[in-house]
Each structure stands twice: as C-alpha cells, then as structure tokens.
Amino acid sequence: MKKLNQAAMLLALAVSTSAVFADVDLKSTEDVVGTWKLESTKNTASEKEAALPREDTWVFKDGKLTILHIPREGKYYDQPPVNYEIEEGKLKVSQVGSSRLDFFSLVEKSDKKMILKGKFGGYFYFDKK
C-alpha cells in the first residue's frame, strides 16, 4: 500500500510539473506583436542557476522581428529586421543573412510577460515595454 501511495504521488507530481511547462499554441503573428525587453535566459526551465541577464529588445511588427541593443565587446548594435511567422502554433524566425530558421514555442504569455522556448530548449524571459 505504501508503494502504491508513493507511485500515485510521483505520478501526480509528474503530471503537474509537465503542465507548468507545457507549450501554448500561437494562433497568429498578432500574439507576439509589440516591443519585448529580453530580461534573461536559462538553459532549462528548472535550472537552479540564476538566469543569464540580457539587455536586448525584440520588436515584433508587421511580420518583421528587429532585435535592438545587442551587447558585443562593450558596444551595442541592432540586428536588421528578419521575417517571422506562426506555423503549427510555433514562432518561426528567419536568421540574418541565411536561409536557416529558428523556432520558438510559447510557454507562457500575459499582457506584461512572455516566455519563449527555443528549439534546443533554452528559455527566453521577456517583459513588455
């Protein structure tokens, strides 16, 4: 009986944990439109290490993503606009100067906060500007 109770608790924990980090389908490009300050990133959602602070700002407007204020070697630069679209509930972003694409899943979004998960599992924490 004790093992059954432990198994039931473990199952309940696993189900509740996976629900917290479940992806949310994006319906259209309007779901991400706006100016979003990238506050931090983490390799995994459950990572115990502090999130890596970031300084860049992502601007989603008219099907284009522009990343501003990207730090590099003590200076800042802005990335030229690239196309983005929503495909099968995921955010699909073109890479600058390449035919390659980056894919992001929406983990959580409110009027003021958004969390995206990259295709390799990195988490991006945004605040709306």
PDB file of C-alpha atoms in Angstrom:
ATOM      1  CA  MET A   1       0.000   0.000   0.000  1.00  0.00           C
ATOM      2  CA  LYS A   2       2.856   2.370   0.856  1.00  0.00           C
ATOM      3  CA  LYS A   3       4.456   1.836  -2.586  1.00  0.00           C
ATOM      4  CA  LEU A   4       1.111   2.470  -4.261  1.00  0.00           C
ATOM      5  CA  ASN A   5       0.746   5.794  -2.430  1.00  0.00           C
ATOM      6  CA  GLN A   6       4.305   6.784  -3.384  1.00  0.00           C
ATOM      7  CA  ALA A   7       3.672   5.868  -7.011  1.00  0.00           C
ATOM      8  CA  ALA A   8       0.451   7.888  -7.046  1.00  0.00           C
ATOM      9  CA  MET A   9       2.205  10.938  -5.552  1.00  0.00           C
ATOM     10  CA  LEU A  10       5.053  10.644  -8.062  1.00  0.00           C
ATOM     11  CA  LEU A  11       2.584  10.414 -10.932  1.00  0.00           C
ATOM     12  CA  ALA A  12       0.649  13.444  -9.654  1.00  0.00           C
ATOM     13  CA  LEU A  13       3.880  15.431  -9.344  1.00  0.00           C
ATOM     14  CA  ALA A  14       4.990  14.466 -12.848  1.00  0.00           C
ATOM     15  CA  VAL A  15       1.637  15.466 -14.339  1.00  0.00           C
ATOM     16  CA  SER A  16       1.523  18.803 -12.518  1.00  0.00           C
ATOM     17  CA  THR A  17       5.151  19.627 -13.385  1.00  0.00           C
ATOM     18  CA  SER A  18       4.675  18.898 -17.072  1.00  0.00           C
ATOM     19  CA  ALA A  19       1.544  21.060 -17.136  1.00  0.00           C
ATOM     20  CA  VAL A  20       3.515  24.037 -15.827  1.00  0.00           C
ATOM     21  CA  PHE A  21       5.945  23.914 -18.760  1.00  0.00           C
ATOM     22  CA  ALA A  22       3.502  22.861 -21.480  1.00  0.00           C
ATOM     23  CA  ASP A  23       3.713  24.794 -24.725  1.00  0.00           C
ATOM     24  CA  VAL A  24       0.870  27.084 -25.740  1.00  0.00           C
ATOM     25  CA  ASP A  25      -0.026  27.252 -29.431  1.00  0.00           C
ATOM     26  CA  LEU A  26       0.333  30.651 -31.045  1.00  0.00           C
ATOM     27  CA  LYS A  27      -2.622  31.437 -33.272  1.00  0.00           C
ATOM     28  CA  SER A  28      -1.311  34.367 -35.329  1.00  0.00           C
ATOM     29  CA  THR A  29       1.549  36.862 -35.579  1.00  0.00           C
ATOM     30  CA  GLU A  30      -0.606  39.259 -33.543  1.00  0.00           C
ATOM     31  CA  ASP A  31       0.017  37.065 -30.470  1.00  0.00           C
ATOM     32  CA  VAL A  32       3.606  38.379 -30.189  1.00  0.00           C
ATOM     33  CA  VAL A  33       3.314  41.874 -31.726  1.00  0.00           C
ATOM     34  CA  GLY A  34       4.947  44.597 -29.668  1.00  0.00           C
ATOM     35  CA  THR A  35       8.220  45.550 -28.053  1.00  0.00           C
ATOM     36  CA  TRP A  36       9.591  42.979 -25.616  1.00  0.00           C
ATOM     37  CA  LYS A  37      12.637  43.504 -23.379  1.00  0.00           C
ATOM     38  CA  LEU A  38      14.565  40.249 -23.060  1.00  0.00           C
ATOM     39  CA  GLU A  39      15.312  40.205 -19.336  1.00  0.00           C
ATOM     40  CA  SER A  40      17.085  36.848 -19.036  1.00  0.00           C
ATOM     41  CA  THR A  41      17.650  33.394 -20.462  1.00  0.00           C
ATOM     42  CA  LYS A  42      18.060  29.943 -18.936  1.00  0.00           C
ATOM     43  CA  ASN A  43      19.192  26.662 -20.446  1.00  0.00           C
ATOM     44  CA  THR A  44      16.243  24.819 -18.866  1.00  0.00           C
ATOM     45  CA  ALA A  45      13.117  25.964 -17.052  1.00  0.00           C
ATOM     46  CA  SER A  46      14.072  24.041 -13.921  1.00  0.00           C
ATOM     47  CA  GLU A  47      17.697  25.208 -13.895  1.00  0.00           C
ATOM     48  CA  LYS A  48      18.783  26.118 -10.366  1.00  0.00           C
ATOM     49  CA  GLU A  49      21.469  28.545 -11.538  1.00  0.00           C
ATOM     50  CA  ALA A  50      20.489  32.188 -11.822  1.00  0.00           C
ATOM     51  CA  ALA A  51      19.177  33.243 -15.206  1.00  0.00           C
ATOM     52  CA  LEU A  52      21.655  34.972 -17.507  1.00  0.00           C
ATOM     53  CA  PRO A  53      20.798  38.688 -17.631  1.00  0.00           C
ATOM     54  CA  ARG A  54      20.198  40.131 -21.107  1.00  0.00           C
ATOM     55  CA  GLU A  55      19.997  43.661 -22.479  1.00  0.00           C
ATOM     56  CA  ASP A  56      18.413  43.307 -25.903  1.00  0.00           C
ATOM     57  CA  THR A  57      14.918  44.264 -27.001  1.00  0.00           C
ATOM     58  CA  TRP A  58      12.850  42.306 -29.528  1.00  0.00           C
ATOM     59  CA  VAL A  59      10.407  44.287 -31.662  1.00  0.00           C
ATOM     60  CA  PHE A  60       7.712  42.276 -33.469  1.00  0.00           C
ATOM     61  CA  LYS A  61       5.918  44.452 -36.035  1.00  0.00           C
ATOM     62  CA  ASP A  62       4.343  43.856 -39.464  1.00  0.00           C
ATOM     63  CA  GLY A  63       5.750  40.326 -39.802  1.00  0.00           C
ATOM     64  CA  LYS A  64       9.296  41.519 -39.035  1.00  0.00           C
ATOM     65  CA  LEU A  65      11.439  40.954 -35.936  1.00  0.00           C
ATOM     66  CA  THR A  66      14.133  43.505 -35.127  1.00  0.00           C
ATOM     67  CA  ILE A  67      16.464  42.846 -32.202  1.00  0.00           C
ATOM     68  CA  LEU A  68      17.861  46.067 -30.720  1.00  0.00           C
ATOM     69  CA  HIS A  69      20.614  46.921 -28.241  1.00  0.00           C
ATOM     70  CA  ILE A  70      22.551  43.663 -28.537  1.00  0.00           C
ATOM     71  CA  PRO A  71      25.750  43.867 -26.446  1.00  0.00           C
ATOM     72  CA  ARG A  72      29.004  42.799 -28.053  1.00  0.00           C
ATOM     73  CA  GLU A  73      32.530  43.617 -26.866  1.00  0.00           C
ATOM     74  CA  GLY A  74      31.479  46.637 -24.804  1.00  0.00           C
ATOM     75  CA  LYS A  75      29.363  48.151 -27.577  1.00  0.00           C
ATOM     76  CA  TYR A  76      25.788  47.703 -28.730  1.00  0.00           C
ATOM     77  CA  TYR A  77      24.352  47.005 -32.141  1.00  0.00           C
ATOM     78  CA  ASP A  78      20.949  46.457 -33.734  1.00  0.00           C
ATOM     79  CA  GLN A  79      20.150  43.441 -35.895  1.00  0.00           C
ATOM     80  CA  PRO A  80      18.455  44.164 -39.233  1.00  0.00           C
ATOM     81  CA  PRO A  81      14.788  43.124 -39.428  1.00  0.00           C
ATOM     82  CA  VAL A  82      14.053  39.493 -40.315  1.00  0.00           C
ATOM     83  CA  ASN A  83      10.771  37.825 -41.227  1.00  0.00           C
ATOM     84  CA  TYR A  84       8.749  35.897 -38.685  1.00  0.00           C
ATOM     85  CA  GLU A  85       5.555  33.907 -38.931  1.00  0.00           C
ATOM     86  CA  ILE A  86       3.465  31.454 -36.986  1.00  0.00           C
ATOM     87  CA  GLU A  87       3.449  27.888 -38.261  1.00  0.00           C
ATOM     88  CA  GLU A  88       1.734  24.990 -36.494  1.00  0.00           C
ATOM     89  CA  GLY A  89       1.484  27.054 -33.293  1.00  0.00           C
ATOM     90  CA  LYS A  90       5.221  27.875 -33.226  1.00  0.00           C
ATOM     91  CA  LEU A  91       7.087  31.115 -33.860  1.00  0.00           C
ATOM     92  CA  LYS A  92       9.323  30.727 -36.918  1.00  0.00           C
ATOM     93  CA  VAL A  93      12.069  33.384 -37.275  1.00  0.00           C
ATOM     94  CA  SER A  94      14.483  33.805 -40.182  1.00  0.00           C
ATOM     95  CA  GLN A  95      18.181  34.114 -39.344  1.00  0.00           C
ATOM     96  CA  VAL A  96      20.059  37.175 -40.599  1.00  0.00           C
ATOM     97  CA  GLY A  97      21.843  36.506 -43.893  1.00  0.00           C
ATOM     98  CA  SER A  98      20.821  32.852 -44.027  1.00  0.00           C
ATOM     99  CA  SER A  99      18.031  30.634 -45.255  1.00  0.00           C
ATOM    100  CA  ARG A 100      18.007  28.945 -41.836  1.00  0.00           C
ATOM    101  CA  LEU A 101      15.183  29.385 -39.360  1.00  0.00           C
ATOM    102  CA  ASP A 102      14.868  29.489 -35.599  1.00  0.00           C
ATOM    103  CA  PHE A 103      11.755  28.015 -33.992  1.00  0.00           C
ATOM    104  CA  PHE A 104      10.273  29.056 -30.656  1.00  0.00           C
ATOM    105  CA  SER A 105       7.393  27.665 -28.628  1.00  0.00           C
ATOM    106  CA  LEU A 106       5.283  29.892 -26.422  1.00  0.00           C
ATOM    107  CA  VAL A 107       5.421  28.659 -22.831  1.00  0.00           C
ATOM    108  CA  GLU A 108       3.530  31.462 -21.120  1.00  0.00           C
ATOM    109  CA  LYS A 109       2.172  34.890 -22.024  1.00  0.00           C
ATOM    110  CA  SER A 110       0.280  37.656 -20.291  1.00  0.00           C
ATOM    111  CA  ASP A 111      -0.172  41.336 -21.120  1.00  0.00           C
ATOM    112  CA  LYS A 112       3.191  42.139 -19.480  1.00  0.00           C
ATOM    113  CA  LYS A 113       5.258  38.918 -19.599  1.00  0.00           C
ATOM    114  CA  MET A 114       6.175  36.276 -22.160  1.00  0.00           C
ATOM    115  CA  ILE A 115       8.330  33.133 -22.016  1.00  0.00           C
ATOM    116  CA  LEU A 116       9.575  31.507 -25.207  1.00  0.00           C
ATOM    117  CA  LYS A 117      11.365  28.185 -25.502  1.00  0.00           C
ATOM    118  CA  GLY A 118      13.934  27.768 -28.278  1.00  0.00           C
ATOM    119  CA  LYS A 119      14.148  24.655 -30.420  1.00  0.00           C
ATOM    120  CA  PHE A 120      17.137  23.438 -28.385  1.00  0.00           C
ATOM    121  CA  GLY A 121      15.400  24.007 -25.045  1.00  0.00           C
ATOM    122  CA  GLY A 122      16.674  27.450 -23.984  1.00  0.00           C
ATOM    123  CA  TYR A 123      14.118  29.668 -22.215  1.00  0.00           C
ATOM    124  CA  PHE A 124      13.745  33.388 -23.001  1.00  0.00           C
ATOM    125  CA  TYR A 125      12.047  35.603 -20.386  1.00  0.00           C
ATOM    126  CA  PHE A 126      10.533  38.852 -21.718  1.00  0.00           C
ATOM    127  CA  ASP A 127       8.816  41.901 -20.225  1.00  0.00           C
ATOM    128  CA  LYS A 128       6.574  44.073 -22.406  1.00  0.00           C
ATOM    129  CA  LYS A 129       7.815  47.616 -22.917  1.00  0.00           C
TER     130      LYS A 129
END
